[in-house]
mmCIF file of C-alpha atoms and ligand atoms in Angstrom:
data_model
loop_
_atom_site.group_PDB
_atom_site.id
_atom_site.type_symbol
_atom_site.label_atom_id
_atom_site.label_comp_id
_atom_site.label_asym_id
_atom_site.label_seq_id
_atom_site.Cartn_x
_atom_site.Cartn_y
_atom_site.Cartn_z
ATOM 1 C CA UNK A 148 54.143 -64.299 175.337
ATOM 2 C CA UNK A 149 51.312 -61.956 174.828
ATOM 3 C CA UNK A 150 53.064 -59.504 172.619
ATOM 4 C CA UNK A 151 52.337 -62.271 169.751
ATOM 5 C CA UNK A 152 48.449 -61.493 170.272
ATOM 6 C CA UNK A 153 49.380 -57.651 170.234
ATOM 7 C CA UNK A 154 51.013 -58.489 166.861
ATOM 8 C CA UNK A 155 48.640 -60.434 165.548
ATOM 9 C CA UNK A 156 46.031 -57.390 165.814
ATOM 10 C CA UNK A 157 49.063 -54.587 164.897
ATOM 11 C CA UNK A 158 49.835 -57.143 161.562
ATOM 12 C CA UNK A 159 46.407 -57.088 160.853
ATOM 13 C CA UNK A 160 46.242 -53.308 160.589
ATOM 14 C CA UNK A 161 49.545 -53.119 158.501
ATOM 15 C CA UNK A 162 48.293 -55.565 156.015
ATOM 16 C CA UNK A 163 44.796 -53.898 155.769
ATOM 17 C CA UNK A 164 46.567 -50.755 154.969
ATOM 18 C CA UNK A 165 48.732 -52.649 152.916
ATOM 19 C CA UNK A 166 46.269 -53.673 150.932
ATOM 20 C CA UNK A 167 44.448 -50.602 150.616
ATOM 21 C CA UNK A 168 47.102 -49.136 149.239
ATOM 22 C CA UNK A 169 48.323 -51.336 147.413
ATOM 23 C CA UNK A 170 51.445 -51.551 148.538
ATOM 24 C CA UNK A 171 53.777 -54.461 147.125
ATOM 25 C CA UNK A 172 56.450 -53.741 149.583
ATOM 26 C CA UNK A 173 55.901 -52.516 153.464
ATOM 27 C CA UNK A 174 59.259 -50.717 154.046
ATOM 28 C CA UNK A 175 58.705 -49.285 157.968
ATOM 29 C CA UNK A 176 56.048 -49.716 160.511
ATOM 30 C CA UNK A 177 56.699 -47.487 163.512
ATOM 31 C CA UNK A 178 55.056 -48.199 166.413
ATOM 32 C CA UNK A 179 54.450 -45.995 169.661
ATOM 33 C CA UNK A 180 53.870 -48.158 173.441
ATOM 34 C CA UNK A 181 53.298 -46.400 176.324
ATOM 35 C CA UNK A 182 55.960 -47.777 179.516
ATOM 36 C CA UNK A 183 52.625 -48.781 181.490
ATOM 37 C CA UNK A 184 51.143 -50.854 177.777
ATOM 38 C CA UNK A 185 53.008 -53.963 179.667
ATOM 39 C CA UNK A 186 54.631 -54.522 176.201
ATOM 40 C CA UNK A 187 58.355 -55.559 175.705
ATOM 41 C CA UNK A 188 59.711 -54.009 172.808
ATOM 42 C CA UNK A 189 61.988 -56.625 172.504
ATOM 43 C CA UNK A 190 59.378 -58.822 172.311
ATOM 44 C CA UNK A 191 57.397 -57.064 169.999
ATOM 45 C CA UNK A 192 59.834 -56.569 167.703
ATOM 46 C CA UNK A 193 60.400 -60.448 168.059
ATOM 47 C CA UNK A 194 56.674 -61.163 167.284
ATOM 48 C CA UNK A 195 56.976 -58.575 164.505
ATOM 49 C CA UNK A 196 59.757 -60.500 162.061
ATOM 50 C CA UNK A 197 57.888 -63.849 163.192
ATOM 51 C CA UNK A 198 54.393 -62.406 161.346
ATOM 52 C CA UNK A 199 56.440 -60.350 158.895
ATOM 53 C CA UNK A 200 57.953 -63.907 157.426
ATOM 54 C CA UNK A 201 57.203 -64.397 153.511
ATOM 55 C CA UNK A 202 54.804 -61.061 153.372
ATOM 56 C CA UNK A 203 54.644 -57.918 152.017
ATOM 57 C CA UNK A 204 56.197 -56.550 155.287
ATOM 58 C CA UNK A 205 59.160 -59.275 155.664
ATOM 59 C CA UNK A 206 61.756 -56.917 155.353
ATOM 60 C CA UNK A 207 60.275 -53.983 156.723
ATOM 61 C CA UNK A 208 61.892 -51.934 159.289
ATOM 62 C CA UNK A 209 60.294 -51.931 162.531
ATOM 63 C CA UNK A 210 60.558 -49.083 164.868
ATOM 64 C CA UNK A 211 59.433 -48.337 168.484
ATOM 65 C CA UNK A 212 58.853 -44.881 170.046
ATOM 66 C CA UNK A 213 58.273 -45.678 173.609
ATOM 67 C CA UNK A 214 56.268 -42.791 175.585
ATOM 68 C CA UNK A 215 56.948 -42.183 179.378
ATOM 69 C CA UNK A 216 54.414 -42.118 181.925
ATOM 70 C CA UNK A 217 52.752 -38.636 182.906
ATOM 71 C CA UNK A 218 49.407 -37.187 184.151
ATOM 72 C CA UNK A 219 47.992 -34.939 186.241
ATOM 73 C CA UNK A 220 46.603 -34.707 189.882
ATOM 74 C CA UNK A 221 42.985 -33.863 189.770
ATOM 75 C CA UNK A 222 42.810 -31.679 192.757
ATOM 76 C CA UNK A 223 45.335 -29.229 192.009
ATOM 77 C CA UNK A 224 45.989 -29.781 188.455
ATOM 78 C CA UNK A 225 49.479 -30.280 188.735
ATOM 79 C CA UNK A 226 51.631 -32.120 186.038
ATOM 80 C CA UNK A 227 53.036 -35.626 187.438
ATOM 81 C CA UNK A 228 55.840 -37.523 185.449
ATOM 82 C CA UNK A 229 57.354 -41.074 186.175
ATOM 83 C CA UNK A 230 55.623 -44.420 186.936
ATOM 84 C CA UNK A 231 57.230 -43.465 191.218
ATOM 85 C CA UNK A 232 55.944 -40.038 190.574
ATOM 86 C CA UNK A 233 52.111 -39.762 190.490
ATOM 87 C CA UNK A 234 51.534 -39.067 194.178
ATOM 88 C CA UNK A 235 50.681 -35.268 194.129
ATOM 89 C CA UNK A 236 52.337 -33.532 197.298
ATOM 90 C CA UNK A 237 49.091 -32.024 197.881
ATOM 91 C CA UNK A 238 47.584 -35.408 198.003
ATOM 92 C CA UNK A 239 47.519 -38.164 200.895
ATOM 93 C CA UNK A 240 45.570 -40.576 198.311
ATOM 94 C CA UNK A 241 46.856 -40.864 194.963
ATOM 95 C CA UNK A 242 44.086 -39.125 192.508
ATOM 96 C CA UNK A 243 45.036 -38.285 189.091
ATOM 97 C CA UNK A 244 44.516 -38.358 185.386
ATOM 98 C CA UNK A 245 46.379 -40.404 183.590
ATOM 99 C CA UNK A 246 47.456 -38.942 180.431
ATOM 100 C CA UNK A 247 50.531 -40.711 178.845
ATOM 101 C CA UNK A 248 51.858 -44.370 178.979
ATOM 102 C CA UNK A 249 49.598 -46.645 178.436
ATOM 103 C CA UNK A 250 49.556 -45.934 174.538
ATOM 104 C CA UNK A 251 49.400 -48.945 172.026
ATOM 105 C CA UNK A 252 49.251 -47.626 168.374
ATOM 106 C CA UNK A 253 50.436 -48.244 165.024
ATOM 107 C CA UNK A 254 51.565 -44.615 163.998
ATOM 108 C CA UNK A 255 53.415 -45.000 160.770
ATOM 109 C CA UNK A 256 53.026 -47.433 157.986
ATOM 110 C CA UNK A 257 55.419 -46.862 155.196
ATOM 111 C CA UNK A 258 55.610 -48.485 151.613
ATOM 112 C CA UNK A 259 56.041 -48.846 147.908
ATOM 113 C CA UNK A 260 52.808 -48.608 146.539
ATOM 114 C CA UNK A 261 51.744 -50.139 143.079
ATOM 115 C CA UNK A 262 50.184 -46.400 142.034
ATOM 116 C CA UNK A 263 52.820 -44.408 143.259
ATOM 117 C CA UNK A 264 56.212 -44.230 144.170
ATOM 118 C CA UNK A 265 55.965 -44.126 148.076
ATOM 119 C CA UNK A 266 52.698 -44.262 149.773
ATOM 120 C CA UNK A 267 52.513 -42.767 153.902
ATOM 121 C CA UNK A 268 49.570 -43.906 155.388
HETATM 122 ZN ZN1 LIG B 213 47.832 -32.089 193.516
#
């Protein structure tokens, strides 16, 4: 299951923030994936209470935004949306710029910090 080696790096980055901000409690960690990342969100959200176990994060709520798949045909400039959609009808071969779905970030990290009350990193 390769979404455990995608959590292992996304856990890293919640923990370094969580550390740099000292937070003693990781409440939410929101997450965006693009529909072409080949992540499950299932999955991830599997791999994410199996890392989360006895840390800072372990009850943390973890949230996905999943973002569709869009770009744009290079010729024309048209907009193209949908993984069966990126065949411009101006186009025999398919040539365009991708520009959405294959995102892969933590966005959010949210927490009770040691300094302050709630900490937004
Ligand atoms: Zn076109």
């Amino acid at each position: 299951m390769h979404e455990l080696s995608i959590m292992q790096s996304i856990f890293e980055i919640v923990m370094e923030n969580a550390a740099k901000h000292r937070l003693k409690k990781v409440e939410k960690v929101h997450v965006v994936v693009g529909e072409l990342s080949g992540v499950e969100p299932e999955a991830l959200k599997f791999a994410f209470s199996f890392f989360a176990r006895d840390s800072v994060a372990q009850d943390a709520e973890f949230s996905i935004t999943t973002v569709g798949v869009s770009g744009r045909c290079r010729a024309c400039g048209e907009k193209l949306a949908g993984i069966t959609n990126l065949r411009c009808k101006c186009e025999v071969k398919p040539d365009y710029e991708m520009l959405t779905g294959k995102e892969l970030y933590v966005d959010t990290i949210t927490g009770e910090s040691e300094l302050e009350e709630e900490k937004s990193v």
